[in-house]
Coordinates of C-alpha atoms in Angstrom, one line a residue:
M1 CA 2.3 -0.1 6.2
W2 CA 5.7 -1.3 6.4
H3 CA 6.9 -4.5 7.9
H4 CA 10.3 -5.0 8.8
L5 CA 10.7 -8.5 8.2
K6 CA 9.2 -8.4 4.7
Y7 CA 12.0 -5.5 3.8
I8 CA 14.7 -7.4 5.2
L9 CA 13.8 -10.6 3.1
L10 CA 13.4 -8.5 0.1
F11 CA 16.0 -6.1 0.1
S12 CA 18.8 -8.0 1.4
L13 CA 18.8 -9.4 -2.0
F14 CA 19.3 -6.1 -3.8
L15 CA 22.6 -4.6 -2.3
T16 CA 25.1 -3.0 -5.2
P17 CA 26.0 0.4 -9.2
S18 CA 24.9 1.2 -12.5
V19 CA 27.9 0.1 -14.1
A20 CA 30.1 -2.9 -13.5
D21 CA 33.5 -4.1 -14.6
A22 CA 34.0 -7.9 -14.3
G23 CA 37.2 -8.3 -15.9
V24 CA 36.6 -7.4 -19.4
I25 CA 32.7 -7.3 -18.9
N26 CA 31.5 -3.8 -18.5
T27 CA 27.5 -3.9 -18.2
K28 CA 25.3 -0.8 -18.2
I29 CA 21.8 -0.4 -17.3
E30 CA 19.2 2.1 -19.1
L31 CA 16.0 2.0 -17.2
S32 CA 12.7 4.1 -17.7
C33 CA 9.1 3.3 -16.8
S34 CA 5.7 5.3 -17.0
V35 CA 2.3 4.7 -15.7
N36 CA -1.1 4.6 -17.6
K37 CA -4.4 5.5 -16.7
K38 CA -5.0 2.1 -14.7
S39 CA -2.0 2.8 -12.5
D40 CA 0.0 -0.3 -14.4
I41 CA 3.6 0.6 -14.8
A42 CA 5.1 -0.2 -18.1
I43 CA 8.9 -0.7 -17.4
Q44 CA 11.5 -0.7 -20.2
A45 CA 15.2 -1.8 -19.6
K46 CA 18.1 -2.2 -22.1
I47 CA 21.1 -4.1 -20.5
A48 CA 24.4 -3.8 -22.8
N49 CA 27.8 -5.3 -22.5
M50 CA 30.3 -2.8 -23.6
G51 CA 33.1 -5.4 -22.8
N52 CA 34.7 -7.9 -24.7
S53 CA 33.5 -11.0 -22.7
T54 CA 30.1 -12.9 -22.0
A55 CA 27.9 -12.1 -19.3
Y56 CA 26.2 -15.5 -18.3
R57 CA 22.8 -16.2 -17.0
A58 CA 21.7 -12.7 -16.5
T59 CA 18.4 -11.9 -14.4
L60 CA 16.8 -8.8 -13.5
S61 CA 15.0 -7.9 -10.2
L62 CA 12.7 -5.1 -9.7
F63 CA 11.6 -3.3 -6.5
M64 CA 9.9 -0.2 -5.2
E65 CA 9.1 0.5 -1.6
D66 CA 7.6 -2.9 -0.2
W67 CA 7.1 -4.6 -3.7
A68 CA 9.9 -6.5 -5.5
Q69 CA 9.9 -9.2 -8.3
K70 CA 12.6 -11.1 -9.9
F71 CA 12.9 -12.1 -13.8
D72 CA 15.0 -14.9 -14.6
N73 CA 16.5 -16.4 -17.9
L74 CA 17.2 -13.4 -19.4
G75 CA 20.1 -15.4 -21.1
D76 CA 23.7 -14.7 -21.8
N77 CA 25.0 -11.2 -22.9
P78 CA 27.6 -11.4 -25.4
P79 CA 30.4 -8.6 -26.1
D80 CA 28.7 -5.5 -27.6
G81 CA 25.3 -7.4 -26.9
I82 CA 21.9 -5.7 -25.5
L83 CA 19.7 -7.4 -23.5
K84 CA 16.1 -6.0 -23.9
F85 CA 13.3 -5.9 -21.0
N86 CA 9.8 -4.7 -21.9
E87 CA 7.1 -5.2 -19.1
T88 CA 3.8 -3.9 -18.2
I89 CA 3.2 -4.6 -14.3
S90 CA 0.3 -4.1 -12.2
I91 CA 1.0 -3.6 -8.3
P92 CA -2.1 -3.6 -6.4
G93 CA -2.6 -0.8 -3.7
L94 CA -0.3 1.3 -5.7
K95 CA -0.6 4.9 -4.2
P96 CA -0.4 8.5 -5.8
G97 CA 3.2 9.7 -5.3
M98 CA 6.6 10.2 -6.5
H99 CA 8.1 6.6 -6.4
M100 CA 11.6 5.1 -7.0
L101 CA 12.0 2.0 -9.2
V102 CA 15.3 0.4 -8.7
A103 CA 16.3 -2.7 -11.1
R104 CA 19.2 -4.9 -10.2
V105 CA 20.9 -7.1 -13.0
S106 CA 22.7 -10.3 -11.7
F107 CA 25.4 -12.1 -14.2
E108 CA 28.0 -14.4 -13.6
E109 CA 31.8 -14.8 -15.4
Q110 CA 32.7 -17.8 -17.5
N111 CA 34.2 -18.9 -14.0
G112 CA 30.9 -18.7 -12.3
T113 CA 31.9 -15.3 -10.0
S114 CA 29.0 -13.6 -9.9
H115 CA 28.5 -9.6 -9.9
R116 CA 25.3 -7.4 -9.3
I117 CA 24.7 -3.9 -10.9
F118 CA 21.8 -1.5 -10.1
E119 CA 20.2 1.5 -11.7
Y120 CA 17.2 3.7 -10.5
F121 CA 14.5 5.6 -12.0
P122 CA 12.2 8.0 -10.2
F123 CA 8.5 8.7 -11.7
P124 CA 5.3 10.4 -11.0
C125 CA 1.9 8.5 -10.2
K126 CA -1.3 10.5 -10.3
I127 CA 0.1 13.6 -8.6
S128 CA 0.0 17.6 -9.3
D129 CA 3.0 19.2 -9.6
T130 CA 2.4 20.9 -6.1
D131 CA 2.5 17.4 -4.5
K132 CA 6.1 16.4 -6.4
K133 CA 8.5 18.2 -3.9
P134 CA 9.2 16.0 -0.7
E135 CA 9.8 17.5 2.2
L136 CA 12.3 15.0 3.4
S137 CA 16.4 15.0 2.0
L138 CA 19.1 12.9 2.8
E139 CA 22.8 13.2 3.0
L140 CA 25.6 10.4 3.1
K141 CA 28.8 10.4 4.8
P142 CA 30.4 7.2 3.5
P143 CA 33.2 5.8 5.2
L144 CA 36.8 5.9 4.3
F145 CA 39.1 2.5 4.3
N146 CA 42.6 2.2 5.1
M147 CA 44.1 -0.8 3.0
R148 CA 46.8 -1.1 5.6
A149 CA 44.8 -0.9 8.6
F150 CA 44.3 -4.6 10.0
M151 CA 41.2 -3.5 11.9
E152 CA 39.1 -1.7 9.2
A153 CA 37.0 -4.2 7.6
K154 CA 34.0 -2.6 9.0
K155 CA 33.2 1.3 9.4
K156 CA 30.2 3.5 10.1
M157 CA 28.4 5.4 7.7
V158 CA 26.3 8.5 8.9
I159 CA 23.1 9.4 7.3
S160 CA 21.7 12.7 7.7
I161 CA 17.7 13.0 7.4
N162 CA 16.1 16.3 7.1
N163 CA 12.7 17.2 7.5
S164 CA 11.7 20.8 6.2
G165 CA 8.2 20.2 6.9
N166 CA 6.0 21.0 9.8
S167 CA 4.7 17.5 10.5
P168 CA 6.7 14.4 11.6
L169 CA 7.9 11.8 9.1
S170 CA 8.8 8.1 9.4
P171 CA 10.7 7.3 6.5
V172 CA 12.0 4.0 5.8
I173 CA 15.5 3.9 4.0
A174 CA 17.0 1.1 1.8
F175 CA 20.8 0.7 0.9
F176 CA 22.4 -0.6 -2.1
L177 CA 26.5 -1.3 -2.4
S178 CA 28.6 -2.2 -5.1
D179 CA 30.3 -5.7 -5.2
G180 CA 32.5 -6.2 -2.4
Y181 CA 30.7 -4.0 0.2
T182 CA 27.5 -4.8 2.3
A183 CA 25.5 -2.8 4.8
G184 CA 25.1 -4.0 8.3
D185 CA 21.4 -3.3 8.1
A186 CA 19.9 -3.6 4.8
L187 CA 17.0 -0.8 5.5
I188 CA 16.3 1.2 8.5
Q189 CA 13.1 2.9 9.7
T190 CA 13.3 6.2 11.5
K191 CA 11.5 9.3 12.8
V192 CA 12.2 12.9 12.0
P193 CA 10.3 15.7 14.1
P194 CA 9.2 18.8 12.2
N195 CA 12.0 21.2 10.8
S196 CA 14.5 19.0 12.1
K197 CA 17.6 16.8 11.4
V198 CA 18.5 13.3 12.5
E199 CA 21.5 11.2 11.9
E200 CA 21.4 7.6 11.7
T201 CA 24.3 5.3 11.4
V202 CA 25.0 2.1 9.4
V203 CA 27.9 -0.3 9.6
I204 CA 29.4 -0.8 5.9
E205 CA 31.7 -3.7 5.8
K206 CA 34.1 -4.1 3.0
E207 CA 35.8 -7.6 1.8
K208 CA 39.4 -7.8 2.4
S209 CA 40.2 -8.5 -1.2
I210 CA 38.4 -5.5 -2.5
N211 CA 40.9 -2.8 -3.2
Q212 CA 38.6 -0.3 -5.1
R213 CA 36.2 2.2 -4.1
G214 CA 32.3 1.3 -3.8
K215 CA 29.1 2.9 -5.0
I216 CA 26.5 3.5 -2.3
L217 CA 22.8 4.5 -2.9
A218 CA 20.4 5.2 -0.3
V219 CA 16.6 5.1 -1.3
A220 CA 14.0 6.6 1.2
W221 CA 10.3 6.7 1.3
Y222 CA 7.8 8.1 3.4
E223 CA 3.6 8.5 3.2
K224 CA 2.0 11.9 4.0
D225 CA -1.7 12.6 3.5
G226 CA -2.0 9.4 1.2
I227 CA 0.8 10.3 -1.0
I228 CA 4.3 8.3 -1.2
Y229 CA 7.1 10.5 -1.6
S230 CA 10.7 9.0 -2.5
V231 CA 14.0 10.5 -2.4
K232 CA 17.5 9.3 -2.8
S233 CA 21.5 10.2 -1.9
E234 CA 24.6 8.8 -3.5
G235 CA 27.9 8.3 -1.9
T236 CA 31.1 6.5 -2.6
A237 CA 33.2 4.2 0.0
G238 CA 36.5 5.4 -0.5
V239 CA 39.9 3.5 -0.1
E240 CA 43.6 4.5 0.7
E241 CA 46.9 3.4 2.1
K242 CA 48.3 5.2 4.9
P243 CA 51.0 3.6 7.3
V244 CA 49.7 2.7 10.8
L245 CA 52.8 2.3 12.5
F246 CA 52.6 5.5 14.4
K247 CA 49.1 5.1 15.1
W248 CA 49.7 1.8 16.7
Y249 CA 53.4 2.5 18.1
P250 CA 52.3 3.9 21.5
L251 CA 50.0 1.0 21.9
F252 CA 52.7 -1.4 21.2
C253 CA 55.0 0.4 23.5
I254 CA 52.9 -0.3 26.2
I255 CA 52.3 -3.8 25.5
I256 CA 55.7 -4.6 25.5
L257 CA 56.6 -2.4 28.5
I258 CA 53.9 -4.5 30.6
A259 CA 54.8 -7.5 29.0
V260 CA 58.8 -7.0 30.2
T261 CA 57.3 -5.7 33.6
I262 CA 55.5 -9.1 34.2
L263 CA 58.4 -11.1 33.0
I264 CA 60.8 -9.1 35.5
I265 CA 58.1 -9.8 38.5
V266 CA 57.7 -13.5 37.6
R267 CA 61.7 -14.1 37.3
R268 CA 62.1 -12.1 40.8
K269 CA 59.6 -14.4 42.6
A270 CA 61.3 -17.2 41.2

């Protein structure tokens, strides 16, 4: 059902939080959706600019499992403005289940600096209440970056995936991160045995200019008995400032000692 290359092309575009502050631009998404008898999805989104500067050239992208669609030319969003989106979308082959719709809004500052924010909305499609409870759960252990550490641009994030059911599951997990943070893998697929927990790792990279925490959203989905189940987990990549002198001091001493030893040996031979 899932094709890795297709996923990478889709989800590499959709990495980032539901509120973004870009200078004096503060944008928030309100998202909702429902399914009619034909399995068409009615989507409503309100994109509010609560700042005092215009958000230019806003676009909206939607995705769910292996489906994605982009809507350009939403226009500029002035201070205290609201952009409204109402669309009914038909997705061929939409299966019953608990789905997770994710919306991403992209916009620019006046100087051309781009930003992205996201919001998600879970919704059922033609399933009973007994089928709504997933057997899979996620837990993120986001990294903590030391702003003073020279070698900490990339760190690993651990994802704990728990299967409480009696059947093996093969979930696909997609990652969405704030501005300035990226995941080494936009998505991963793994296998979880019955009544077991597995751990996966993903490399998180932080831009050097970023000195604030970053929100991380993980959305996982899997199919069982013809029903799609989607679950999510959220976390925050942290930042701190700790002295690194004592951590590296022994290494520096060893390097200096080796250098001095080599210098003495060379001079004696000369």
